[in-house]
mmCIF file of C-alpha atoms and ligand atoms in Angstrom:
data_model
loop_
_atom_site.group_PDB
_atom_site.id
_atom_site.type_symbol
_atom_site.label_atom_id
_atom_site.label_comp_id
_atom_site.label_asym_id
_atom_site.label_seq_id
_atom_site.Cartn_x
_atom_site.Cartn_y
_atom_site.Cartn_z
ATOM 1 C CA UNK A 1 -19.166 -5.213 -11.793
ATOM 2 C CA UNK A 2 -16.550 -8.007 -12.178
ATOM 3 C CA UNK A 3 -13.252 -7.444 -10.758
ATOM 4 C CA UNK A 4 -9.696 -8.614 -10.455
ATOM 5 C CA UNK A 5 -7.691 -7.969 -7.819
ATOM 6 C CA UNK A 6 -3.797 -8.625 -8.075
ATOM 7 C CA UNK A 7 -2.326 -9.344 -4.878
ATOM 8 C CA UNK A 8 -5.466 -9.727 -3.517
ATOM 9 C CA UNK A 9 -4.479 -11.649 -0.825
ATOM 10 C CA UNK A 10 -2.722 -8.871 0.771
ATOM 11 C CA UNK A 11 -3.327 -6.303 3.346
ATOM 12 C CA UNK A 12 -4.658 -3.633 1.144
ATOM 13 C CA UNK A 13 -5.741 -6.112 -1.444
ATOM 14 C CA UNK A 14 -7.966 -7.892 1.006
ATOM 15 C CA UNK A 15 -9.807 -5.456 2.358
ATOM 16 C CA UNK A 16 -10.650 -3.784 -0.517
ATOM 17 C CA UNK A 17 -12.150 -7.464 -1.885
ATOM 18 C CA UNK A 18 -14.206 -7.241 1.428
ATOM 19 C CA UNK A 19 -15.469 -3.390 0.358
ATOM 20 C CA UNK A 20 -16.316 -4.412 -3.459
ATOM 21 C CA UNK A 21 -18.121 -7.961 -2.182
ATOM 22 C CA UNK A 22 -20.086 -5.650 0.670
ATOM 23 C CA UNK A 23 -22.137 -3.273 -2.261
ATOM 24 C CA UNK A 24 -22.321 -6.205 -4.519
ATOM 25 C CA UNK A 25 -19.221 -6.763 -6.937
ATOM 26 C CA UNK A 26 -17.901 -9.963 -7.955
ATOM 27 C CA UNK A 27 -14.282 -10.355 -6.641
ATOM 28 C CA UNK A 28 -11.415 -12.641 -8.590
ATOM 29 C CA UNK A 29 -7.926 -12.552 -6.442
ATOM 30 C CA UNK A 30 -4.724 -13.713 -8.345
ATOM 31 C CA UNK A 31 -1.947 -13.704 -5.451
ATOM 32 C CA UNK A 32 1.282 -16.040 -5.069
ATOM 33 C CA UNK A 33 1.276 -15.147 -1.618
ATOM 34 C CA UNK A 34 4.655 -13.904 -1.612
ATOM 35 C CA UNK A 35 4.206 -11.372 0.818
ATOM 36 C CA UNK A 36 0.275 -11.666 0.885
ATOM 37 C CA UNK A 37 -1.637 -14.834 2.705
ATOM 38 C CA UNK A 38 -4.062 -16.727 2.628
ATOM 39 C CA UNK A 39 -5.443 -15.986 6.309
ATOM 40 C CA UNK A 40 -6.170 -12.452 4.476
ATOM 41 C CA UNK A 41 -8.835 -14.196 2.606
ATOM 42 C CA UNK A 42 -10.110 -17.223 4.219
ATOM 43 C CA UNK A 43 -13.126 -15.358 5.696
ATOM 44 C CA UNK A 44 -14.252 -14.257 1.471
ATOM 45 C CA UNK A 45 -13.660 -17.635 0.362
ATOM 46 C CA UNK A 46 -17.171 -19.499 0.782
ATOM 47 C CA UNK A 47 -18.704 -16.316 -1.128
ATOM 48 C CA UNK A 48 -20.585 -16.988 -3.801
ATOM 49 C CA UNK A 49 -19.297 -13.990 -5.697
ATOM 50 C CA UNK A 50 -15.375 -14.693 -4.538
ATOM 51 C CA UNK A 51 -13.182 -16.597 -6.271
ATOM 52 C CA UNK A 52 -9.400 -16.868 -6.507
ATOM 53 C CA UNK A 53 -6.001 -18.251 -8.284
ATOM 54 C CA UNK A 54 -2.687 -18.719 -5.964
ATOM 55 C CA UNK A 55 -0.279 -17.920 -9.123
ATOM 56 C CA UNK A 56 2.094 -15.360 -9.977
ATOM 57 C CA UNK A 57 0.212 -12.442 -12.473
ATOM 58 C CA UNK A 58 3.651 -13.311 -14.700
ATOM 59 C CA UNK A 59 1.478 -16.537 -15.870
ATOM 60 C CA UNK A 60 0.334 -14.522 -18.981
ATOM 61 C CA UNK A 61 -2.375 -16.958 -19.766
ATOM 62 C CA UNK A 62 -4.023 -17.325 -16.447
ATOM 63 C CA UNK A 63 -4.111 -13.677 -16.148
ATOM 64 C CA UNK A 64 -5.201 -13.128 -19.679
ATOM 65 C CA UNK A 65 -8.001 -15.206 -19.035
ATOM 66 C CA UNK A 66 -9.220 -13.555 -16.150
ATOM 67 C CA UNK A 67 -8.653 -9.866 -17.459
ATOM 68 C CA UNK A 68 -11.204 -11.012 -20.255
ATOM 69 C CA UNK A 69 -13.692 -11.678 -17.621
ATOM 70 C CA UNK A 70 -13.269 -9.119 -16.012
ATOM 71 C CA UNK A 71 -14.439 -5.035 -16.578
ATOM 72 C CA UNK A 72 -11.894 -3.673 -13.775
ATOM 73 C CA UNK A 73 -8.228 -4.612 -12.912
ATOM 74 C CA UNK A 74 -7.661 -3.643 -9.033
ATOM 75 C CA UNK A 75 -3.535 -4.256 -9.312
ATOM 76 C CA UNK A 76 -2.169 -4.242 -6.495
ATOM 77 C CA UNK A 77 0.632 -7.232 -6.839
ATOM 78 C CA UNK A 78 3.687 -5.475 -5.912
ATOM 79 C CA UNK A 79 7.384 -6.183 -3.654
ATOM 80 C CA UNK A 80 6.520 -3.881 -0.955
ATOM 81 C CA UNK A 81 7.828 -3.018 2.694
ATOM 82 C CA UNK A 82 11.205 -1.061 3.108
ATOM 83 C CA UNK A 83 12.930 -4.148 4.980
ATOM 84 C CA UNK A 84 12.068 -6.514 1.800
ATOM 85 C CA UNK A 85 12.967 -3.777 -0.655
ATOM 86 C CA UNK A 86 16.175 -2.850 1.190
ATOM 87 C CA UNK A 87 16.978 -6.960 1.093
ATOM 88 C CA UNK A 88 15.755 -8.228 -1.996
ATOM 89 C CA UNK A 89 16.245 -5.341 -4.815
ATOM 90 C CA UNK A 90 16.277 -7.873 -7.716
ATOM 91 C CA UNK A 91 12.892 -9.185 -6.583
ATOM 92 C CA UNK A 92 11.505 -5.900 -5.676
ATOM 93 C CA UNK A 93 12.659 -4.142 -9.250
ATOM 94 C CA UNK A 94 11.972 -7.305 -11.153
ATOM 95 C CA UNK A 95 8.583 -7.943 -9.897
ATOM 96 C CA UNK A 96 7.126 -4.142 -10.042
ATOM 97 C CA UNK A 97 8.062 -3.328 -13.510
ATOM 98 C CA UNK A 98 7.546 -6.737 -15.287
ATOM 99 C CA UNK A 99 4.698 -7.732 -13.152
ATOM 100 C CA UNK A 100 2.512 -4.269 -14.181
ATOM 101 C CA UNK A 101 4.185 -4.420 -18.215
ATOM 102 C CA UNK A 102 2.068 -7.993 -18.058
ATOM 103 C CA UNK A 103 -1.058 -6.356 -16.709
ATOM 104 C CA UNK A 104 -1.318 -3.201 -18.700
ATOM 105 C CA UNK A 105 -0.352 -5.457 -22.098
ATOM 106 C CA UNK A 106 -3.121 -8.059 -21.132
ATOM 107 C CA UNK A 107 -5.346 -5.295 -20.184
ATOM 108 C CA UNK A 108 -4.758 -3.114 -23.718
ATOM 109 C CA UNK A 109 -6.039 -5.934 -25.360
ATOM 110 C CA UNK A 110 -9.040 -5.565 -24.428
ATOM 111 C CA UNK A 111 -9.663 -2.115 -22.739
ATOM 112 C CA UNK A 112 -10.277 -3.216 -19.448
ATOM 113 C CA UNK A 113 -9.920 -0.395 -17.284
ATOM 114 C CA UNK A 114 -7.014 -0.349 -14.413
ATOM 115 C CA UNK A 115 -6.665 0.858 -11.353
ATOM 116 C CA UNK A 116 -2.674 0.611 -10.289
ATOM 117 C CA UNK A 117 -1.573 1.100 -6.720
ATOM 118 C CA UNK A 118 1.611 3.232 -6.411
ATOM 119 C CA UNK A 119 3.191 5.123 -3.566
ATOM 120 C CA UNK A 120 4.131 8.007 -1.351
ATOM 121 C CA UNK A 121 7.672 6.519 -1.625
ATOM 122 C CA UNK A 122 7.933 8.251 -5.182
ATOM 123 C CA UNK A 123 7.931 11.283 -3.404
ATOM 124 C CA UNK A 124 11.279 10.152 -2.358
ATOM 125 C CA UNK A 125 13.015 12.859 -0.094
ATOM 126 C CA UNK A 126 11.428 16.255 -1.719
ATOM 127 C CA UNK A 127 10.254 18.397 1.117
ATOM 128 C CA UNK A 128 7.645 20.387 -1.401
ATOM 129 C CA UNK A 129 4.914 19.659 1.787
ATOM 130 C CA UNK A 130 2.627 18.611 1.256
ATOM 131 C CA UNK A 131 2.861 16.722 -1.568
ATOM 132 C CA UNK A 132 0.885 17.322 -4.616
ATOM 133 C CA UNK A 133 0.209 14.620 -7.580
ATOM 134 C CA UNK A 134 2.175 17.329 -9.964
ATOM 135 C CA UNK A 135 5.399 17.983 -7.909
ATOM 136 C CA UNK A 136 8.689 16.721 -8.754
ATOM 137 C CA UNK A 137 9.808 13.369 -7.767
ATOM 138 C CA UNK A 138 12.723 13.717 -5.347
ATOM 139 C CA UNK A 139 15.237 10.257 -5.077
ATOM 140 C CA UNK A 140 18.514 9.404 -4.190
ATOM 141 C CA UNK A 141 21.231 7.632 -5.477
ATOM 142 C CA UNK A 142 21.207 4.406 -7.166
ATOM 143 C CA UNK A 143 23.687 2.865 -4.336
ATOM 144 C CA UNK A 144 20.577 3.161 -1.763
ATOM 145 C CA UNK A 145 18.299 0.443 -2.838
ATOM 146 C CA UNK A 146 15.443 2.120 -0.685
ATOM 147 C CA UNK A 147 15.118 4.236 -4.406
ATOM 148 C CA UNK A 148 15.042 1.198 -6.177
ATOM 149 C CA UNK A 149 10.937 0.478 -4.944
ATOM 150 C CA UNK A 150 10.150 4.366 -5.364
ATOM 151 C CA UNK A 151 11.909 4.456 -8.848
ATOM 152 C CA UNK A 152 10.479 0.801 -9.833
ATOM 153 C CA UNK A 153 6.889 2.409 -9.283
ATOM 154 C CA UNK A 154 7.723 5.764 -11.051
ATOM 155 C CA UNK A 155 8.276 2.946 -13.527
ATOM 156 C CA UNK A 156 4.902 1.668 -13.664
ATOM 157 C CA UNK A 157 3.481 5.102 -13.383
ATOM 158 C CA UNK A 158 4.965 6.043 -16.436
ATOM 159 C CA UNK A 159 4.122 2.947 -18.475
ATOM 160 C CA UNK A 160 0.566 3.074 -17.533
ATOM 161 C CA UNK A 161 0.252 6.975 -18.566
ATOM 162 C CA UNK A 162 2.047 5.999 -21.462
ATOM 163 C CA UNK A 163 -0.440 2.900 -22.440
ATOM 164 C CA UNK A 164 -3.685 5.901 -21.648
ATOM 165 C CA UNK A 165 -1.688 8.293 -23.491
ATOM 166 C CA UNK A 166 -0.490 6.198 -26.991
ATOM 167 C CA UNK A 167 -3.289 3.200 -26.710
ATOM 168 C CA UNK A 168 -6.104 5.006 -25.236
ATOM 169 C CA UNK A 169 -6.154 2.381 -22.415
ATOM 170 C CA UNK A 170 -8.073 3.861 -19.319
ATOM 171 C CA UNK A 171 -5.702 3.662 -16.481
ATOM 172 C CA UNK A 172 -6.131 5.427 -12.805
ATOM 173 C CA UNK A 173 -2.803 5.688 -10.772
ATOM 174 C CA UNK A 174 -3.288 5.680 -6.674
ATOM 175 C CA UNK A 175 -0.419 6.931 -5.221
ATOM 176 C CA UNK A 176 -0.933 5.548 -1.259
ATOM 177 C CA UNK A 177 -0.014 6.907 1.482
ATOM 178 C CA UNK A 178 1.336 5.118 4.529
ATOM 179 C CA UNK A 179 -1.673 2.731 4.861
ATOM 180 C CA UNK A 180 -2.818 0.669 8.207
ATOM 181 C CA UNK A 181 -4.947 -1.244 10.034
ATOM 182 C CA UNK A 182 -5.988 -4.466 11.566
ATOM 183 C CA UNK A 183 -4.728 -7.390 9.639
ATOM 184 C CA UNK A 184 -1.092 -5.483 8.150
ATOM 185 C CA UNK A 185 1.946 -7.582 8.737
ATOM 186 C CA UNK A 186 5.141 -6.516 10.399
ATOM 187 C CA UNK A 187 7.248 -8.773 8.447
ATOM 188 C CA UNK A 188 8.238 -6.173 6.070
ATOM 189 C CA UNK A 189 9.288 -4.026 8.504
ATOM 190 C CA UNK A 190 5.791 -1.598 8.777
ATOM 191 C CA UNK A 191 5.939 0.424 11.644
ATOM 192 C CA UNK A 192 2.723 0.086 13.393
ATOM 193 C CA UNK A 193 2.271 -3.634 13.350
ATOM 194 C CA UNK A 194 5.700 -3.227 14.796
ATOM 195 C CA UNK A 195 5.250 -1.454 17.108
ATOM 196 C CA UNK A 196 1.920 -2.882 18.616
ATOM 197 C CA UNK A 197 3.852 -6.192 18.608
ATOM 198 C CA UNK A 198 6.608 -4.964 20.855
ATOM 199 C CA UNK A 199 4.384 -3.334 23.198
ATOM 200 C CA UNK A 200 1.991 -6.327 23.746
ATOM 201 C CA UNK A 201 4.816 -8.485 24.055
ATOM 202 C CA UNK A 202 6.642 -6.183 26.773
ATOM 203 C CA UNK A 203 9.558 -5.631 24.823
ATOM 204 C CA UNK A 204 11.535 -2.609 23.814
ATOM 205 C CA UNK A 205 9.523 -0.283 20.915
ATOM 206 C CA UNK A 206 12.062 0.531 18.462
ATOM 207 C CA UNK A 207 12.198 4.112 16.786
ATOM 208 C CA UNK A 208 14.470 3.984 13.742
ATOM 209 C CA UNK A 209 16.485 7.399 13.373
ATOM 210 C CA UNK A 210 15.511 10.391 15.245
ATOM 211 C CA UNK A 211 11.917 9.847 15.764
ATOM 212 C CA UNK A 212 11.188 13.243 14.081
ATOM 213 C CA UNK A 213 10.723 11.905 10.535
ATOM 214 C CA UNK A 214 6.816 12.106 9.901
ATOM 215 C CA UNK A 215 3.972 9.613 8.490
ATOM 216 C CA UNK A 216 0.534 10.299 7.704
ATOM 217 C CA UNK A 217 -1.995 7.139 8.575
ATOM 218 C CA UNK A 218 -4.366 6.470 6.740
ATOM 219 C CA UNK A 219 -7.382 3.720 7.424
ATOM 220 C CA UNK A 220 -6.999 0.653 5.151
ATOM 221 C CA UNK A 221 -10.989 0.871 4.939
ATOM 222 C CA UNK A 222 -11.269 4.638 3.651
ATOM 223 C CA UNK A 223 -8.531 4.288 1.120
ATOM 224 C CA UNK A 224 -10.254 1.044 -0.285
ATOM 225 C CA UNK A 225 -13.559 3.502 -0.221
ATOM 226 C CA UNK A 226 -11.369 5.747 -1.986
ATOM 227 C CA UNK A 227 -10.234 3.160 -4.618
ATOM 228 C CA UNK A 228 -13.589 1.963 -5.612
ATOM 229 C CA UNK A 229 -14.934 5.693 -6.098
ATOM 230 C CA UNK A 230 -11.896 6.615 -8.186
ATOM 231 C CA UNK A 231 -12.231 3.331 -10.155
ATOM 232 C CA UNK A 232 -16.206 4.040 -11.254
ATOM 233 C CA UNK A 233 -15.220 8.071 -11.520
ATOM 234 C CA UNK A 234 -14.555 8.144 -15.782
ATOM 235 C CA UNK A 235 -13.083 11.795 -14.997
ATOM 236 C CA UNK A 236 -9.928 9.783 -12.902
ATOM 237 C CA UNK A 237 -8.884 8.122 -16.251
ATOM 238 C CA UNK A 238 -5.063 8.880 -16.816
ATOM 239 C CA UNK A 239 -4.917 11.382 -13.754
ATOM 240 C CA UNK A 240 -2.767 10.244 -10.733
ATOM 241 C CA UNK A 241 -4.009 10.392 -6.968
ATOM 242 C CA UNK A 242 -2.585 10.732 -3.733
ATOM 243 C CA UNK A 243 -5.059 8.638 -1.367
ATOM 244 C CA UNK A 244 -4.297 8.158 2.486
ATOM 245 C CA UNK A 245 -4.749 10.949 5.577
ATOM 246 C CA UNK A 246 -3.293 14.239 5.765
ATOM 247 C CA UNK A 247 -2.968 14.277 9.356
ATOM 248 C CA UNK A 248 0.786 14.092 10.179
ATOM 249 C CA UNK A 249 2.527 12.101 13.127
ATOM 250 C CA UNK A 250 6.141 11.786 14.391
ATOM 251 C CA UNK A 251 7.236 8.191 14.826
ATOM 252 C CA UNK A 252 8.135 9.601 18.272
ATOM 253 C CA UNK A 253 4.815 10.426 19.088
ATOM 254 C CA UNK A 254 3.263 6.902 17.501
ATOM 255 C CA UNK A 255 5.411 5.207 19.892
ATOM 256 C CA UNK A 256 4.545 7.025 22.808
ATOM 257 C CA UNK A 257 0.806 6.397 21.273
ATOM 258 C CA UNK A 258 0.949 2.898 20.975
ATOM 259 C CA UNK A 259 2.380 2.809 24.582
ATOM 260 C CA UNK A 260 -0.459 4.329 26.550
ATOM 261 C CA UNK A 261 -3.182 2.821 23.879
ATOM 262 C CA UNK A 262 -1.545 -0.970 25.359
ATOM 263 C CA UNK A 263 -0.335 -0.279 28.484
ATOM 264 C CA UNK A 264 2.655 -1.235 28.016
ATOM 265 C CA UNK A 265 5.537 -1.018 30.008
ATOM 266 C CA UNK A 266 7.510 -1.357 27.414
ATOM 267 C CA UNK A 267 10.379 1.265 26.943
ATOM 268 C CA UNK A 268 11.104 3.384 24.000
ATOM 269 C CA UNK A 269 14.377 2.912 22.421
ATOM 270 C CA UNK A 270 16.183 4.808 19.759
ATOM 271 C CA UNK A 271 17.948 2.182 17.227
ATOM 272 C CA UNK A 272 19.970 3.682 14.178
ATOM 273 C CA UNK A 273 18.707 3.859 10.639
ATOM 274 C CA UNK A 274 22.255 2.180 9.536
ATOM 275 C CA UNK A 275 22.011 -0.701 12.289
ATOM 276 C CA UNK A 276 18.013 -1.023 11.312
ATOM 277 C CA UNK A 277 18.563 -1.096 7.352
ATOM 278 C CA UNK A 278 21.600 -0.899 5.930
ATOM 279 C CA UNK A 279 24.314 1.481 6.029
ATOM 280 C CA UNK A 280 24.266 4.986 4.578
ATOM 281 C CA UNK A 281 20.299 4.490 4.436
ATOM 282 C CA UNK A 282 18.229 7.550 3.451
ATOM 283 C CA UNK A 283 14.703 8.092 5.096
ATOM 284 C CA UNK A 284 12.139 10.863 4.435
ATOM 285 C CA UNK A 285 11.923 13.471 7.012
ATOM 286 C CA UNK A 286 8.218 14.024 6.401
ATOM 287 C CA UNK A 287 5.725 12.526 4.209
ATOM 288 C CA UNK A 288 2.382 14.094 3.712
ATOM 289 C CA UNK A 289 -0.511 14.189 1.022
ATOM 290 C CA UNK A 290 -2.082 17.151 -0.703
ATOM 291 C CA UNK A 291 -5.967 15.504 -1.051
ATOM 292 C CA UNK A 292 -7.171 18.343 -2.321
ATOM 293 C CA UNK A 293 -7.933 16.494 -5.799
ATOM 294 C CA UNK A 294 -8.942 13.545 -4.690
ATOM 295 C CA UNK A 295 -11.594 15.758 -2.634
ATOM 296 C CA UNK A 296 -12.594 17.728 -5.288
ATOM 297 C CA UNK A 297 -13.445 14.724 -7.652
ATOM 298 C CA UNK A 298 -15.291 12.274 -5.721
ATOM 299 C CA UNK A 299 -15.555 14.004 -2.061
ATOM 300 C CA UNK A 300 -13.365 11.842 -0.606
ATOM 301 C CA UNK A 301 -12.532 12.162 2.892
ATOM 302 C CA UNK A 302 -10.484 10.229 5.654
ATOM 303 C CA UNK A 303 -12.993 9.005 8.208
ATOM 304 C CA UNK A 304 -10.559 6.952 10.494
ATOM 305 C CA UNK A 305 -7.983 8.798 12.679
ATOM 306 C CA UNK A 306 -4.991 7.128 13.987
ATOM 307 C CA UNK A 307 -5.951 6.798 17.863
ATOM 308 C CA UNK A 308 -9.044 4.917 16.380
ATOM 309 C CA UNK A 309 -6.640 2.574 13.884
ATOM 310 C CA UNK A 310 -4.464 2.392 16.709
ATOM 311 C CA UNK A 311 -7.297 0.708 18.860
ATOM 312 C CA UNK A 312 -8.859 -1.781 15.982
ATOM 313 C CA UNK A 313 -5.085 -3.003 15.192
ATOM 314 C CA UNK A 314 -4.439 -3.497 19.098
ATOM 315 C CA UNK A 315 -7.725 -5.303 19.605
ATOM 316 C CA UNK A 316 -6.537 -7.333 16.101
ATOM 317 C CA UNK A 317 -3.176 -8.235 17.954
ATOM 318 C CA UNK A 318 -4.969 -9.357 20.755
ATOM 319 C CA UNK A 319 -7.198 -11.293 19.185
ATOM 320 C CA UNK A 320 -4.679 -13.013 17.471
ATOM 321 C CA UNK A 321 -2.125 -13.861 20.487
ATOM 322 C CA UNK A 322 -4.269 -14.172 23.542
ATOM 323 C CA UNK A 323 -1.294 -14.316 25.828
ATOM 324 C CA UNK A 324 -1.208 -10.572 25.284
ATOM 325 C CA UNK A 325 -3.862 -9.789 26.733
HETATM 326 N N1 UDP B 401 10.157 2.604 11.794
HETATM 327 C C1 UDP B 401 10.544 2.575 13.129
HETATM 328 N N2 UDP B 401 10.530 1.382 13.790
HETATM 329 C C2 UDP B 401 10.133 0.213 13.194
HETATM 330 C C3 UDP B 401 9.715 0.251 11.834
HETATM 331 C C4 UDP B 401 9.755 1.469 11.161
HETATM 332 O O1 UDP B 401 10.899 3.606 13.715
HETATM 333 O O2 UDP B 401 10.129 -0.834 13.876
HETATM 334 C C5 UDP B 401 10.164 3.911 11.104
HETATM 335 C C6 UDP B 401 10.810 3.921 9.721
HETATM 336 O O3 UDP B 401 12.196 4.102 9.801
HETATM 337 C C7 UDP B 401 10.105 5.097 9.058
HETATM 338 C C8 UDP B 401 8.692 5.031 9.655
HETATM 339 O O4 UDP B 401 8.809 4.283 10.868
HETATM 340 O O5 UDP B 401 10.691 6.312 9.398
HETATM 341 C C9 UDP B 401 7.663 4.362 8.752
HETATM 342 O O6 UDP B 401 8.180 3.111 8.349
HETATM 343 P P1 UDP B 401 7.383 2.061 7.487
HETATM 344 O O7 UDP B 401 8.357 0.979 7.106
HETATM 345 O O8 UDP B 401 6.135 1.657 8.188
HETATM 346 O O9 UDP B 401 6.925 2.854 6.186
HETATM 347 P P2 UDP B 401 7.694 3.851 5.169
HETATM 348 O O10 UDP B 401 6.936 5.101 5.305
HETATM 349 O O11 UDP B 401 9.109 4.008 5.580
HETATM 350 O O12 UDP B 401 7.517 3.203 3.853
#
């Protein structure tokens, strides 16, 4: 199978190149590296069946061209990370609704079948736990630009239904869960690579907020299993998916985690959602999936638990900054 992958070149994006390459697809990134990079696929580029375009997915013929040549669209170009979404709304609302209006357009053309990544974060703060693919979408106020990624993906989600719905284009919609492992970025704000950071490099781990609010891990390697099983299932087209790991963790508990998995003598500190954001900012107070449908169509299930992740992302660190060690 030939595939695209937009924003290919980031965490997610990367490894699920990796996955499709290892059972024999050919792999075509299209990335501007905005929040992606090109470290993420250095090791795929002397591949015979990798190729790849740094260029924003908004150059309609470039990506026209390579949705023709393609059968699947993997797209996964997207403003993500709370810190960049709470800092840069115009970029983050701009470049998730025009960015996947190019794609599907391109991609109704020609029928090409695509798999779009969306989130837990349209959720938003509905405590229906845990949360199924047909529950209602729970968000706050406009002021709170933390809505603006969760309503910019409802966005997409819509549009893509709507191209399956009026067009008969065959769309899947992922809606992933908190997703980690070796390789994610902390730039953005993502807790874990955070968090590993601080405790390699001896300094305070930060918990935003109370430290009660809940996540639910799941391995960047079985949700890109995941994806490629949904994208070859023809009973997933125009059905939404929740795709992650049910099991549920305070951001307490991670820290204290992440501190005995380093030993690290770093301390735990409490810092306030309106000094670590912005002020008035809204957070979920848990977040977990409902796989039961994802488990029912293809069998999926989350291999990887977090003291594991924990472990390959610490040994990633390390790797990476040998004075940690
Ligand atoms: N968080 C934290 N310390 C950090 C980064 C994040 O306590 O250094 C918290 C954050 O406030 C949230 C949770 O960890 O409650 C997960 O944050 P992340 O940005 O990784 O993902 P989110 O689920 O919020 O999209």
């Amino acid at each position: 199978m030939r595939t695209l992958i937009t924003g290919g070149a980031g965490f997610i994006g990367s490894h699920l190149a990796r996955a499709l390459l290892d059972i024999g697809h050919e792999v075509f990134v299209l990335d501007n590296l905005s929040t992606g990079s090109i470290d993420n696929i250095e090791p795929l580029k002397a591949h015979p069946r990798f190729g790849y375009a740094i260029d924003t997915i908004t150059n309609e013929p470039l990506l026209s061209e390579h949705i023709d040549r393609c059968d699947v669209v993997f797209h996964l170009a997207a403003a993500v990370g709370v810190q960049l979404i709470v800092e840069a709304p115009v970029h983050t609302i701009e470049t998730n609704v025009a960015g996947t209006e190019v794609v599907l357009k391109h991609a109704a053309k020609k029928r090409k079948l695509v798999v779009i990544a969306s989130t837990s974060e349209v959720y938003g703060k509905s405590t229906a736990i845990p949360f199924r693919e047909d529950a209602d979408l729970v968000l706050g106020a406009t002021h709170q630009h933390r809505w603006a990624y969760a309503c910019s993906k409802a966005i997409d989600e819509f549009l893509a239904l709507a191209y399956w719905k009026e067009r008969g284009l065959p769309v899947v919609i992922l809606r992933l869960f908190n997703t980690v492992g070796p390789g994610q970025t902390g730039r953005y704000g993502m807790v874990i690579p955070n968090f590993v950071r601080q405790a390699l490099a001896g300094e305070p781990i930060t918990v935003f907020g109370p430290g009660t609010q809940t996540r639910s891990f799941g391995f960047v390697g079985d949700v890109a299993r995941g994806i490629i099983a949904l994208a070859a299932e023809p009973k997933a087209v125009g059905e939404v998916f929740n795709l992650g790991n049910d099991h549920e963790t305070t951001i307490r508990e991670l820290a204290t985690l992440v501190k005995a998995q380093t030993g690290s003598n770093s301390e735990i500190v409490s810092v306030p959602y309106d000094e670590a954001y912005e002020s008035g900012f809204e957070d979920m107070p848990r977040r977990v999936p409902d796989l039961t449908k994802v488990q029912n169509l293809i069998g999926y299930e989350a291999r990887v638990q977090l003291p594991d992740i924990l472990s390959l992302v610490i040994e990633h660190h390390r790797a990476q900054r040998p004075e940690y060690v």
